[in-house]
Amino acid sequence: MSIDSCTLNMAIPKIEKQEPVVFDASIIQHQTNVPSEFIWPEHEKSCLESPELVIPPIDLGSFLSGDPSAVSKAFQLINEACRKHGFFLIVNHGVDSGLIAKAHEYMDKFFGLSPAEKQRAQRKLGEHCGYTSSFTGRFSSKLPWKETLSFRYSDDDQLSNIVQEYFFNVMGEEFEDFGKVYQEYCEAMNTLALKIMELLGFSLGAGREYFKEFFKGNDSIMRLNNYPPCQQPHLTLGTGPHCDPTSLTILHQDEVGGLQVLVDEKWHFVRPDPQAFVVNIADTFMVRSSLDSLRINFLWLKMG
C-alpha cells in the first residue's frame, strides 16, 4: 500500500447571497408554513384566550351638547379609563358612516393592487410616510404580519390639500379619488381629535378649550394597516407589543378585530364596534398633561 503525497486544502463553504424577504399578501396568506422571519418568541405571542377589555362607550355628541347628566357621565367614564389603561370608545362621534365605509373600501382597493403597483409608494429609508410590507427593509426577524400605507395630514391652511397631492404625486392621476376620500377622512379625524381634546381638557380640570389650543394647526399621520389571513396565526403577530409615541391614536377596527391591550400585566382584547372609534391616550399627551395618574399601556394587533 502506498501513500501518495498530497496537499491538503481547506474546504471553503460557498457563501450564497440571502434573498430579501418579500411580503406579498396575495401569496403569503395561502402558505401553510410560516417563514421563520415571521415567527415570534413564545413570551411575546398573543393569548388567543385573552379576556375582553370592557370599555363603556362615551357619548361624545351628548357631552358636547352640554347636557348636565351626559357631561357628568362622560367625566366619570373618561377619568376611569385614563387612570386604568388609557383606552376608551367614542360613539355618537359625528363622523359620517358612509365616509368610514368608503375609507375601508379604498383601503381594500389599495392593498389589493399588485406588489409592483404598491411599490410606487414605497417608503424611503428614514421617512415615516409611504408603503411598507412588513418592515422587511428594517428588520430581519420577528417581522409583523402586515403591510401599511402611511401619509401625512396637516391642519395648516397652506397645506389644505396635502393628502390629495400625495396620492396624485406618488401614485398618479388615476388615484385622484383615493386622495379625495382620504383628504376628507383626515379632516374628519382632525375635527374629532379636537372634540376629544375638549373632553380630556374638561376631565383633567384644565378647561374644555385648553388642549385644543395646543393642537390647532397640528400635523398627523394617517396609517392604513392590512393584516392578511395567516394559516398559522398562533405563530405570528400583526403588530408587536408597543406604545404609541404620538398624542392621540384614533382607530377604527373592521369586523375581524385583533386589538389587544395590556392591563394589569394581562392582555385583553377590544371587541370591534363599527359605530365606535377606539381612542388611545399616547405618550406625548401624557408628557404634556404632566399627570402621573394618566396611564399609558402597551398594545398589539393580532391579524384575524
One Martini backbone bead per residue (centre of mass of N, CA, C, O) as a GRO file, in nm:
protein
  304
    1MET     BB    1   0.097   0.036   0.024
    2SER     BB    2   0.043   0.364  -0.077
    3ILE     BB    3   0.143   0.705  -0.021
    4ASP     BB    4   0.044   0.992  -0.137
    5SER     BB    5   0.132   1.290  -0.200
    6CYS     BB    6  -0.029   1.589  -0.056
    7THR     BB    7  -0.249   1.863  -0.059
    8LEU     BB    8  -0.409   2.041   0.187
    9ASN     BB    9  -0.741   2.165   0.167
   10MET     BB   10  -0.965   2.388   0.250
   11ALA     BB   11  -1.300   2.399   0.289
   12ILE     BB   12  -1.492   2.645   0.131
   13PRO     BB   13  -1.770   2.780   0.178
   14LYS     BB   14  -2.043   2.881   0.010
   15ILE     BB   15  -2.165   3.207  -0.018
   16GLU     BB   16  -2.490   3.294  -0.014
   17LYS     BB   17  -2.713   3.507  -0.113
   18GLN     BB   18  -2.965   3.654   0.054
   19GLU     BB   19  -3.284   3.675   0.015
   20PRO     BB   20  -3.520   3.886   0.035
   21VAL     BB   21  -3.798   3.954   0.193
   22VAL     BB   22  -4.131   3.889   0.074
   23PHE     BB   23  -4.451   4.063   0.108
   24ASP     BB   24  -4.708   3.879  -0.039
   25ALA     BB   25  -5.032   3.863   0.034
   26SER     BB   26  -5.143   3.679  -0.205
   27ILE     BB   27  -4.941   3.439  -0.104
   28ILE     BB   28  -4.880   3.416   0.211
   29GLN     BB   29  -5.180   3.344   0.305
   30HIS     BB   30  -5.141   3.031   0.171
   31GLN     BB   31  -4.924   2.940   0.352
   32THR     BB   32  -4.862   2.671   0.565
   33ASN     BB   33  -4.571   2.793   0.609
   34VAL     BB   34  -4.408   2.994   0.813
   35PRO     BB   35  -4.177   3.203   0.801
   36SER     BB   36  -3.927   3.255   1.030
   37GLU     BB   37  -3.936   3.576   1.032
   38PHE     BB   38  -4.256   3.557   1.161
   39ILE     BB   39  -4.160   3.427   1.425
   40TRP     BB   40  -4.238   3.439   1.759
   41PRO     BB   41  -4.184   3.443   2.068
   42GLU     BB   42  -4.351   3.305   2.320
   43HIS     BB   43  -4.357   3.567   2.519
   44GLU     BB   44  -4.497   3.747   2.260
   45LYS     BB   45  -4.739   3.603   2.225
   46SER     BB   46  -5.057   3.562   2.197
   47CYS     BB   47  -5.374   3.531   2.359
   48LEU     BB   48  -5.651   3.358   2.252
   49GLU     BB   49  -5.789   3.366   2.566
   50SER     BB   50  -5.848   3.648   2.611
   51PRO     BB   51  -5.993   3.890   2.764
   52GLU     BB   52  -6.214   4.140   2.785
   53LEU     BB   53  -6.221   4.487   2.735
   54VAL     BB   54  -6.425   4.681   2.919
   55ILE     BB   55  -6.569   4.967   2.738
   56PRO     BB   56  -6.741   5.226   2.792
   57PRO     BB   57  -6.909   5.433   2.606
   58ILE     BB   58  -6.870   5.762   2.476
   59ASP     BB   59  -7.087   6.036   2.442
   60LEU     BB   60  -6.997   6.301   2.259
   61GLY     BB   61  -7.250   6.457   2.174
   62SER     BB   62  -7.370   6.491   2.461
   63PHE     BB   63  -7.132   6.640   2.582
   64LEU     BB   64  -7.134   6.886   2.374
   65SER     BB   65  -7.432   6.980   2.449
   66GLY     BB   66  -7.436   7.007   2.788
   67ASP     BB   67  -7.558   6.786   2.931
   68PRO     BB   68  -7.530   6.720   3.259
   69SER     BB   69  -7.550   6.406   3.262
   70ALA     BB   70  -7.352   6.356   3.024
   71VAL     BB   71  -7.109   6.501   3.145
   72SER     BB   72  -7.087   6.330   3.402
   73LYS     BB   73  -7.049   6.056   3.261
   74ALA     BB   74  -6.800   6.126   3.092
   75PHE     BB   75  -6.619   6.201   3.328
   76GLN     BB   76  -6.619   5.922   3.462
   77LEU     BB   77  -6.518   5.747   3.218
   78ILE     BB   78  -6.252   5.897   3.144
   79ASN     BB   79  -6.114   5.871   3.417
   80GLU     BB   80  -6.115   5.566   3.441
   81ALA     BB   81  -5.962   5.500   3.177
   82CYS     BB   82  -5.700   5.672   3.228
   83ARG     BB   83  -5.621   5.530   3.504
   84LYS     BB   84  -5.614   5.225   3.394
   85HIS     BB   85  -5.529   5.238   3.039
   86GLY     BB   86  -5.601   5.471   2.801
   87PHE     BB   87  -5.887   5.358   2.702
   88PHE     BB   88  -6.155   5.440   2.458
   89LEU     BB   89  -6.487   5.498   2.353
   90ILE     BB   90  -6.648   5.650   2.061
   91VAL     BB   91  -6.967   5.789   2.028
   92ASN     BB   92  -7.138   6.003   1.863
   93HIS     BB   93  -6.902   6.158   1.661
   94GLY     BB   94  -6.996   6.268   1.351
   95VAL     BB   95  -6.905   6.051   1.156
   96ASP     BB   96  -6.957   5.940   0.859
   97SER     BB   97  -7.038   5.622   0.761
   98GLY     BB   98  -6.976   5.648   0.457
   99LEU     BB   99  -6.680   5.738   0.492
  100ILE     BB  100  -6.579   5.491   0.642
  101ALA     BB  101  -6.651   5.287   0.421
  102LYS     BB  102  -6.475   5.420   0.202
  103ALA     BB  103  -6.203   5.387   0.345
  104HIS     BB  104  -6.215   5.075   0.343
  105GLU     BB  105  -6.250   5.032   0.041
  106TYR     BB  106  -5.980   5.178  -0.049
  107MET     BB  107  -5.797   4.999   0.112
  108ASP     BB  108  -5.862   4.736  -0.036
  109LYS     BB  109  -5.770   4.838  -0.312
  110PHE     BB  110  -5.477   4.891  -0.250
  111PHE     BB  111  -5.404   4.597  -0.129
  112GLY     BB  112  -5.503   4.464  -0.416
  113LEU     BB  113  -5.262   4.530  -0.544
  114SER     BB  114  -4.984   4.501  -0.681
  115PRO     BB  115  -4.666   4.517  -0.577
  116ALA     BB  116  -4.573   4.721  -0.797
  117GLU     BB  117  -4.789   4.936  -0.738
  118LYS     BB  118  -4.725   4.980  -0.434
  119GLN     BB  119  -4.418   5.061  -0.480
  120ARG     BB  120  -4.473   5.360  -0.564
  121ALA     BB  121  -4.502   5.410  -0.228
  122GLN     BB  122  -4.235   5.363  -0.116
  123ARG     BB  123  -4.058   5.369   0.161
  124LYS     BB  124  -3.809   5.557   0.274
  125LEU     BB  125  -3.531   5.588   0.427
  126GLY     BB  126  -3.627   5.769   0.725
  127GLU     BB  127  -3.924   5.755   0.672
  128HIS     BB  128  -4.297   5.772   0.758
  129CYS     BB  129  -4.387   5.755   0.460
  130GLY     BB  130  -4.568   5.503   0.302
  131TYR     BB  131  -4.489   5.191   0.179
  132THR     BB  132  -4.502   4.875   0.369
  133SER     BB  133  -4.376   4.531   0.401
  134SER     BB  134  -4.314   4.425   0.713
  135PHE     BB  135  -4.032   4.569   0.745
  136THR     BB  136  -3.800   4.426   0.563
  137GLY     BB  137  -3.590   4.679   0.552
  138ARG     BB  138  -3.529   4.675   0.886
  139PHE     BB  139  -3.578   4.364   0.934
  140SER     BB  140  -3.504   3.995   0.990
  141SER     BB  141  -3.706   3.962   1.236
  142LYS     BB  142  -3.998   3.973   1.376
  143LEU     BB  143  -4.226   4.008   1.172
  144PRO     BB  144  -4.493   4.160   1.068
  145TRP     BB  145  -4.831   4.075   0.962
  146LYS     BB  146  -4.799   4.330   0.734
  147GLU     BB  147  -4.935   4.626   0.572
  148THR     BB  148  -4.856   4.975   0.485
  149LEU     BB  149  -5.006   5.313   0.471
  150SER     BB  150  -4.851   5.633   0.491
  151PHE     BB  151  -4.970   5.975   0.571
  152ARG     BB  152  -4.992   6.315   0.564
  153TYR     BB  153  -5.140   6.559   0.786
  154SER     BB  154  -5.266   6.907   0.778
  155ASP     BB  155  -5.400   7.206   0.948
  156ASP     BB  156  -5.272   7.382   0.751
  157ASP     BB  157  -5.376   7.607   0.519
  158GLN     BB  158  -5.118   7.559   0.320
  159LEU     BB  159  -5.208   7.223   0.346
  160SER     BB  160  -5.513   7.145   0.250
  161ASN     BB  161  -5.408   6.913   0.005
  162ILE     BB  162  -5.192   6.694   0.095
  163VAL     BB  163  -5.331   6.420   0.032
  164GLN     BB  164  -5.405   6.454  -0.262
  165GLU     BB  165  -5.112   6.516  -0.355
  166TYR     BB  166  -4.988   6.251  -0.277
  167PHE     BB  167  -5.146   6.060  -0.467
  168PHE     BB  168  -5.082   6.210  -0.728
  169ASN     BB  169  -4.761   6.214  -0.708
  170VAL     BB  170  -4.715   5.899  -0.635
  171MET     BB  171  -4.959   5.730  -0.796
  172GLY     BB  172  -5.144   5.919  -0.965
  173GLU     BB  173  -5.422   6.020  -1.140
  174GLU     BB  174  -5.595   5.749  -1.079
  175PHE     BB  175  -5.582   5.847  -0.747
  176GLU     BB  176  -5.778   6.084  -0.689
  177ASP     BB  177  -6.004   5.948  -0.519
  178PHE     BB  178  -5.830   5.869  -0.285
  179GLY     BB  179  -5.750   6.157  -0.201
  180LYS     BB  180  -6.037   6.258  -0.136
  181VAL     BB  181  -6.117   6.055   0.081
  182TYR     BB  182  -5.860   6.103   0.276
  183GLN     BB  183  -5.897   6.401   0.315
  184GLU     BB  184  -6.176   6.384   0.448
  185TYR     BB  185  -6.101   6.187   0.674
  186CYS     BB  186  -5.879   6.359   0.808
  187GLU     BB  187  -6.062   6.598   0.874
  188ALA     BB  188  -6.251   6.434   1.058
  189MET     BB  189  -6.027   6.348   1.261
  190ASN     BB  190  -5.947   6.632   1.346
  191THR     BB  191  -6.218   6.714   1.461
  192LEU     BB  192  -6.238   6.483   1.663
  193ALA     BB  193  -5.977   6.539   1.823
  194LEU     BB  194  -6.070   6.819   1.932
  195LYS     BB  195  -6.311   6.704   2.088
  196ILE     BB  196  -6.146   6.517   2.271
  197MET     BB  197  -5.985   6.750   2.400
  198GLU     BB  198  -6.223   6.862   2.550
  199LEU     BB  199  -6.271   6.615   2.726
  200LEU     BB  200  -5.986   6.611   2.857
  201GLY     BB  201  -5.983   6.896   2.971
  202PHE     BB  202  -6.226   6.857   3.155
  203SER     BB  203  -6.126   6.599   3.316
  204LEU     BB  204  -5.847   6.768   3.412
  205GLY     BB  205  -5.930   7.077   3.481
  206ALA     BB  206  -5.839   7.281   3.221
  207GLY     BB  207  -6.047   7.289   3.011
  208ARG     BB  208  -6.193   7.260   2.700
  209GLU     BB  209  -5.973   7.461   2.541
  210TYR     BB  210  -5.680   7.399   2.620
  211PHE     BB  211  -5.582   7.162   2.418
  212LYS     BB  212  -5.674   7.280   2.148
  213GLU     BB  213  -5.451   7.498   2.124
  214PHE     BB  214  -5.213   7.290   2.075
  215PHE     BB  215  -5.368   7.136   1.803
  216LYS     BB  216  -5.372   7.357   1.623
  217GLY     BB  217  -5.214   7.292   1.327
  218ASN     BB  218  -5.158   7.002   1.301
  219ASP     BB  219  -4.981   6.697   1.275
  220SER     BB  220  -5.042   6.389   1.093
  221ILE     BB  221  -5.098   6.029   1.081
  222MET     BB  222  -5.198   5.813   0.831
  223ARG     BB  223  -5.299   5.462   0.874
  224LEU     BB  224  -5.286   5.171   0.678
  225ASN     BB  225  -5.391   4.836   0.770
  226ASN     BB  226  -5.281   4.504   0.670
  227TYR     BB  227  -5.411   4.169   0.771
  228PRO     BB  228  -5.358   3.888   0.662
  229PRO     BB  229  -5.411   3.588   0.639
  230CYS     BB  230  -5.329   3.291   0.845
  231GLN     BB  231  -5.236   2.951   0.882
  232GLN     BB  232  -5.048   3.041   1.161
  233PRO     BB  233  -5.144   3.256   1.399
  234HIS     BB  234  -4.981   3.148   1.661
  235LEU     BB  235  -4.688   3.262   1.537
  236THR     BB  236  -4.801   3.553   1.496
  237LEU     BB  237  -4.794   3.916   1.425
  238GLY     BB  238  -4.918   4.211   1.326
  239THR     BB  239  -4.827   4.359   1.601
  240GLY     BB  240  -4.623   4.447   1.824
  241PRO     BB  241  -4.539   4.545   2.114
  242HIS     BB  242  -4.654   4.883   2.210
  243CYS     BB  243  -4.617   5.232   2.199
  244ASP     BB  244  -4.750   5.537   2.147
  245PRO     BB  245  -4.579   5.848   2.060
  246THR     BB  246  -4.813   6.017   2.053
  247SER     BB  247  -5.109   6.174   2.157
  248LEU     BB  248  -5.323   6.035   1.948
  249THR     BB  249  -5.537   5.750   1.889
  250ILE     BB  250  -5.748   5.668   1.605
  251LEU     BB  251  -5.955   5.376   1.577
  252HIS     BB  252  -6.078   5.161   1.311
  253GLN     BB  253  -6.237   4.868   1.309
  254ASP     BB  254  -6.301   4.584   1.190
  255GLU     BB  255  -6.466   4.276   1.218
  256VAL     BB  256  -6.209   4.110   1.304
  257GLY     BB  257  -5.990   4.240   1.460
  258GLY     BB  258  -5.704   4.223   1.731
  259LEU     BB  259  -5.701   4.403   1.965
  260GLN     BB  260  -5.458   4.454   2.232
  261VAL     BB  261  -5.437   4.506   2.595
  262LEU     BB  262  -5.234   4.601   2.865
  263VAL     BB  263  -5.366   4.488   3.185
  264ASP     BB  264  -5.236   4.397   3.461
  265GLU     BB  265  -5.037   4.193   3.301
  266LYS     BB  266  -5.279   4.159   3.080
  267TRP     BB  267  -5.437   4.050   2.802
  268HIS     BB  268  -5.680   4.238   2.605
  269PHE     BB  269  -5.962   4.252   2.417
  270VAL     BB  270  -6.114   4.451   2.152
  271ARG     BB  271  -6.416   4.493   2.049
  272PRO     BB  272  -6.573   4.545   1.771
  273ASP     BB  273  -6.717   4.873   1.660
  274PRO     BB  274  -6.861   5.037   1.395
  275GLN     BB  275  -6.968   5.294   1.584
  276ALA     BB  276  -6.663   5.312   1.680
  277PHE     BB  277  -6.384   5.457   1.848
  278VAL     BB  278  -6.055   5.403   1.927
  279VAL     BB  279  -5.882   5.542   2.210
  280ASN     BB  280  -5.538   5.654   2.261
  281ILE     BB  281  -5.333   5.751   2.504
  282ALA     BB  282  -5.035   5.894   2.447
  283ASP     BB  283  -4.720   5.988   2.532
  284THR     BB  284  -4.725   6.297   2.468
  285PHE     BB  285  -4.977   6.363   2.638
  286MET     BB  286  -4.864   6.273   2.907
  287VAL     BB  287  -4.642   6.485   2.917
  288ARG     BB  288  -4.826   6.735   2.883
  289SER     BB  289  -5.006   6.678   3.141
  290SER     BB  290  -4.835   6.587   3.397
  291LEU     BB  291  -4.977   6.300   3.485
  292ASP     BB  292  -4.947   6.013   3.670
  293SER     BB  293  -5.255   5.908   3.642
  294LEU     BB  294  -5.183   5.872   3.347
  295ARG     BB  295  -5.217   5.587   3.151
  296ILE     BB  296  -4.992   5.382   2.961
  297ASN     BB  297  -5.018   5.119   2.721
  298PHE     BB  298  -4.988   4.839   2.575
  299LEU     BB  299  -5.001   4.717   2.232
  300TRP     BB  300  -5.167   4.497   1.995
  301LEU     BB  301  -5.184   4.322   1.676
  302LYS     BB  302  -5.405   4.072   1.553
  303MET     BB  303  -5.467   3.885   1.310
  304GLY     BB  304  -5.742   3.710   1.149
   0.00000   0.00000   0.00000
